[in-house]
Structures are given as C-alpha cells and as structure tokens.
Short mmCIF file of C-alpha atoms in Angstrom, two decimals:
data_model
loop_
_atom_site.label_atom_id
_atom_site.label_comp_id
_atom_site.label_asym_id
_atom_site.label_seq_id
_atom_site.Cartn_x
_atom_site.Cartn_y
_atom_site.Cartn_z
CA MET A 60 2.80 -7.63 13.18
CA ILE A 61 1.18 -5.78 9.83
CA GLU A 62 -1.32 -3.46 12.83
CA GLU A 63 1.75 -2.59 14.44
CA LEU A 64 3.39 -1.44 11.06
CA TYR A 65 0.72 0.85 10.44
CA ARG A 66 0.30 2.26 13.96
CA GLN A 67 3.44 3.25 13.42
CA ALA A 68 3.29 4.05 10.00
CA ASP A 69 0.29 6.77 11.37
CA GLU A 70 2.68 8.26 14.12
CA LEU A 71 5.08 8.84 11.02
CA ASP A 72 2.38 10.37 8.76
CA TRP A 73 4.19 7.69 6.15
CA GLU A 74 2.91 9.26 3.04
CA LEU A 75 5.01 13.10 4.33
CA LEU A 76 8.76 11.43 5.09
CA SER A 77 11.12 11.81 2.41
CA THR A 78 12.41 9.21 0.25
CA THR A 79 15.87 8.82 2.59
CA GLU A 80 13.91 9.26 6.26
CA LYS A 81 11.57 6.09 4.16
CA LYS A 82 14.63 3.93 4.06
CA LEU A 83 15.45 5.21 8.27
CA GLN A 84 12.21 3.49 8.60
CA TYR A 85 12.49 0.83 7.00
CA ARG A 86 15.82 0.15 9.40
CA LYS A 87 14.27 0.78 12.52
CA TRP A 88 11.27 -1.47 11.22
CA ILE A 89 13.97 -4.44 11.12
CA GLU A 90 15.42 -4.31 14.40
CA ASP A 91 12.21 -3.78 15.94
CA PRO A 92 11.19 -6.78 17.98
CA ARG A 93 6.92 -6.01 17.63
CA VAL A 94 8.46 -6.37 13.23
CA GLY A 95 11.61 -7.62 12.54
CA GLY A 96 11.67 -9.51 15.71
CA VAL A 97 8.41 -11.05 14.49
CA LEU A 98 9.30 -11.94 11.06
CA ARG A 99 12.48 -13.09 11.53
CA ARG A 100 11.59 -16.57 11.81
CA PHE A 101 11.14 -16.82 8.44
CA LEU A 102 13.38 -13.83 6.58
CA ASP A 103 16.40 -12.29 6.38
CA ASP A 104 17.09 -8.32 7.29
CA HIS A 105 16.85 -8.37 3.64
CA ARG A 106 13.77 -10.29 1.88
CA ILE A 107 12.34 -8.37 5.36
CA GLY A 108 13.13 -5.10 4.70
CA THR A 109 12.02 -6.49 1.08
CA TRP A 110 8.59 -7.78 2.70
CA ILE A 111 8.00 -4.66 4.76
CA LYS A 112 8.04 -2.31 1.49
CA ASP A 113 6.45 -4.18 -0.84
CA THR A 114 3.22 -5.96 0.74
CA PRO A 115 2.01 -4.02 3.59
CA MET A 116 3.81 -0.86 3.06
CA LYS A 117 2.89 -0.78 -0.53
CA GLU A 118 -0.79 -1.50 0.28
CA TYR A 119 -0.33 1.73 2.75
CA ALA A 120 -2.14 4.17 1.27
CA ARG A 121 -5.01 2.32 -0.09
CA ALA A 122 -5.38 1.02 2.38
CA GLN A 123 -6.27 4.51 4.28
CA ASP A 124 -9.55 4.87 0.94
CA GLY A 125 -9.85 1.65 2.14
CA PHE A 126 -9.61 -0.60 -0.63
CA GLY A 127 -6.43 -3.95 -1.11
CA SER A 128 -5.99 -6.48 1.03
CA MET A 129 -4.45 -4.60 4.23
CA ALA A 130 -7.70 -2.13 3.78
CA GLN A 131 -8.29 -4.51 7.51
CA TYR A 132 -5.44 -2.99 8.56
CA ALA A 133 -5.27 0.36 9.01
CA ARG A 134 -6.27 2.26 12.21
CA SER A 135 -7.13 5.57 9.79
CA ARG A 136 -8.22 6.21 6.98
CA PHE A 137 -10.25 8.68 4.89
CA ARG A 138 -13.41 8.95 4.81
CA GLY A 139 -15.66 6.90 1.56
CA PRO A 140 -16.28 8.17 -1.73
CA GLU A 141 -19.85 9.33 -1.24
CA HIS A 142 -17.84 12.35 0.70
CA LEU A 143 -15.96 12.85 -1.58
CA ILE A 144 -18.89 12.95 -4.49
CA SER A 145 -20.55 15.21 -2.79
CA ARG A 146 -17.36 17.90 -1.84
CA ALA A 147 -16.77 17.77 -5.76
CA LEU A 148 -20.05 17.83 -7.26
CA GLY A 149 -22.17 19.02 -4.87
CA ASP A 150 -25.12 17.10 -2.53
CA ALA A 151 -26.91 16.02 -5.50
CA TRP A 152 -24.08 13.58 -6.56
CA THR A 153 -24.08 10.46 -5.43
CA VAL A 154 -22.03 7.81 -6.13
CA VAL A 155 -23.30 4.53 -8.30
CA PRO A 156 -24.02 1.39 -6.14
CA ASN A 157 -20.84 -0.97 -7.37
CA SER A 158 -18.67 1.14 -9.01
CA VAL A 159 -16.43 1.89 -6.60
CA ASP A 160 -12.75 0.38 -7.60
CA GLU A 161 -9.17 0.87 -7.70
CA LYS A 162 -5.97 1.40 -10.02
CA PRO A 163 -6.81 4.31 -9.45
CA MET A 164 -9.89 4.96 -6.45
CA HIS A 165 -12.33 5.51 -8.51
CA CYS A 166 -16.29 5.45 -9.19
CA LEU A 167 -19.46 6.34 -11.01
CA ALA A 168 -21.60 9.13 -9.61
CA THR A 169 -25.10 9.71 -10.89
CA ASP A 170 -27.68 13.05 -10.19
CA GLY A 171 -30.19 11.14 -11.42
CA GLU A 172 -30.01 11.84 -14.73
CA ALA A 173 -25.72 11.68 -15.94
CA GLU A 174 -23.03 9.65 -14.80
CA ARG A 175 -19.71 11.15 -14.61
CA TYR A 176 -16.75 8.64 -13.79
CA VAL A 177 -14.36 9.70 -11.29
CA CYS A 178 -11.34 8.99 -9.92
CA TRP A 179 -8.67 10.07 -6.76
CA GLY A 180 -5.32 9.80 -5.70
CA ARG A 181 -2.29 11.84 -4.72
CA PRO A 182 -0.84 14.55 -5.93
CA LYS A 183 2.45 12.13 -7.51
CA THR A 184 -0.31 9.73 -9.21
CA PHE A 185 -1.59 12.55 -11.66
CA ARG A 186 -0.79 10.78 -14.14
CA ASP A 187 -2.33 7.66 -13.68
CA LEU A 188 -5.52 9.28 -12.91
CA ALA A 189 -5.76 11.82 -15.50
CA TRP A 190 -4.95 8.45 -18.12
CA ALA A 191 -7.28 5.72 -16.96
CA ALA A 192 -9.61 9.63 -17.48
CA LEU A 193 -8.17 10.11 -21.05
CA ASN A 194 -9.59 6.05 -21.19
CA GLN A 195 -13.05 7.28 -20.16
CA ALA A 196 -13.64 10.20 -21.92
CA VAL A 197 -13.95 8.76 -25.32
CA ALA A 198 -15.96 6.23 -23.68
CA MET A 199 -18.65 7.46 -21.99
CA PRO A 200 -20.65 10.82 -23.11
CA SER A 201 -19.57 13.19 -20.13
CA ARG A 202 -16.66 15.17 -19.23
CA PRO A 203 -14.82 12.37 -16.46
CA LEU A 204 -13.21 14.25 -13.06
CA VAL A 205 -9.97 13.73 -11.81
CA ILE A 206 -9.84 14.50 -8.27
CA VAL A 207 -6.16 15.18 -6.87
CA THR A 208 -6.66 14.22 -2.75
CA LEU A 209 -4.49 17.02 -0.50
CA GLN A 210 -4.26 16.43 2.96
CA ASP A 211 -2.06 18.47 5.68
CA GLY A 212 1.49 18.74 5.33
CA LEU A 213 0.69 16.76 0.92
CA VAL A 214 0.11 19.90 -1.47
CA VAL A 215 0.80 20.92 -4.59
CA SER A 216 3.28 23.80 -6.37
CA ASP A 217 1.02 25.86 -8.09
CA ALA A 218 3.51 25.70 -10.95
CA GLU A 219 2.09 21.67 -10.85
CA ARG A 220 -1.35 22.64 -10.18
CA ARG A 221 -1.10 24.91 -13.18
CA ARG A 222 0.36 22.08 -15.24
CA GLN A 223 -2.36 19.63 -14.25
CA THR A 224 -4.76 22.04 -14.57
CA SER A 225 -3.02 22.63 -18.43
CA ILE A 226 -3.30 18.89 -19.04
CA ALA A 227 -6.32 18.67 -17.77
CA GLU A 228 -8.30 20.93 -19.54
CA HIS A 229 -5.92 19.42 -22.99
CA CYS A 230 -7.96 16.73 -22.33
CA ARG A 231 -11.16 17.74 -21.61
CA ILE A 232 -10.76 16.22 -18.37
CA GLU A 233 -12.19 18.26 -14.85
CA ILE A 234 -9.48 18.27 -12.51
CA LYS A 235 -10.26 19.62 -8.77
CA TYR A 236 -8.08 19.79 -5.83
CA ILE A 237 -9.81 18.83 -2.18
CA HIS A 238 -7.99 17.99 0.78
CA ARG A 239 -9.12 15.94 2.99
CA GLN A 240 -7.97 14.54 6.47
CA LEU A 241 -7.73 11.38 8.03
CA GLN A 242 -9.97 9.79 10.73
CA ARG A 243 -7.96 8.50 13.59
CA GLY A 244 -9.64 5.06 14.71
#
C-alpha cells in the first residue's frame, strides 16, 4: 500500500503540488481501494487521512534521499551524498565514511587534508539548514556548507536567493544551489 502511495506521488510530482492540491489528493487516497480500502480495515476515514499525511507522506522527501523508515518504498531517488559533494566541492572531495546522517541531511566531506560539515535540503528547509550549519561553525575550524537542492519545477526566487545568501554570508556559512534530478526506478 505504501508502494502505491509513493508510485502515485511520483506521478503527481508530489513535492511540487500546492497545499490545496495535496489536500485534494489525500481525499482521493482515502477513497482509493488500493490505499484507503486497505487501511479502512484498521482506521476510520479521518484517521486514514491523518495516517497518510503524518506517516508515509511526511517521510516521502526524505525517502527520495534514501533516508528514514520509508526509504525502502521510494521508487524514485536522488543520487547519493557522494554525487552532491563532488558537484558542490569538486572531485577531490569525498564523503567521510559513516558521517552521513539526517535531520537535516548532512555529512562530513574531506579532500584528504581538511574536513567540512555539509548539509543539504530543499529551499523550504533553509532555516533548519542554516541553524545546523551555524552550530557546526562554532565547533569546527572549517567553514560549513549549506546546499539548497533544486529540481525541475522547484526553484528559489531571486529575492529569496539574495536573502538566503545574505544570511549565510553574515553567519560565515557557504551556500550553494544545486539542481538535482530524480532517478526514476
């Protein structure tokens, strides 16, 4: 059933839907025999909608990055942190083994001499990314890096980019914007 939710979410480009469009889709899923029909044996319609929103769909974006308990159900994924680090810092940089973690998604990167804290996420998570990087900035000698990940249909306005860049510069945090494409499975 979660596979079906994620399959449909992929087809809908879930992360690009408006709040209103998502609310309408939750109603459709409650009525869908492959989703709500399965859950109706255990929950009433209100609880079905709440469960869908708060469990699999809350984890959907993280699952596409290979994180969380629902990652096994994601059919489309982004390439891993190694690819992101290489694009952001260059081919000389790699992910420090066993340093990848989540909330926000982050790792340590090294060029063999220095280590840097790197965190990444969608534009709407910038506040969390900046806070995580700022906390690392006081604990590490190297400047942390925030990567704002973009994808087709998900962009940052020029005004928002200027604001985010200004905040990052003020806090001595490097910021980069990297476009990623989902690898459909």
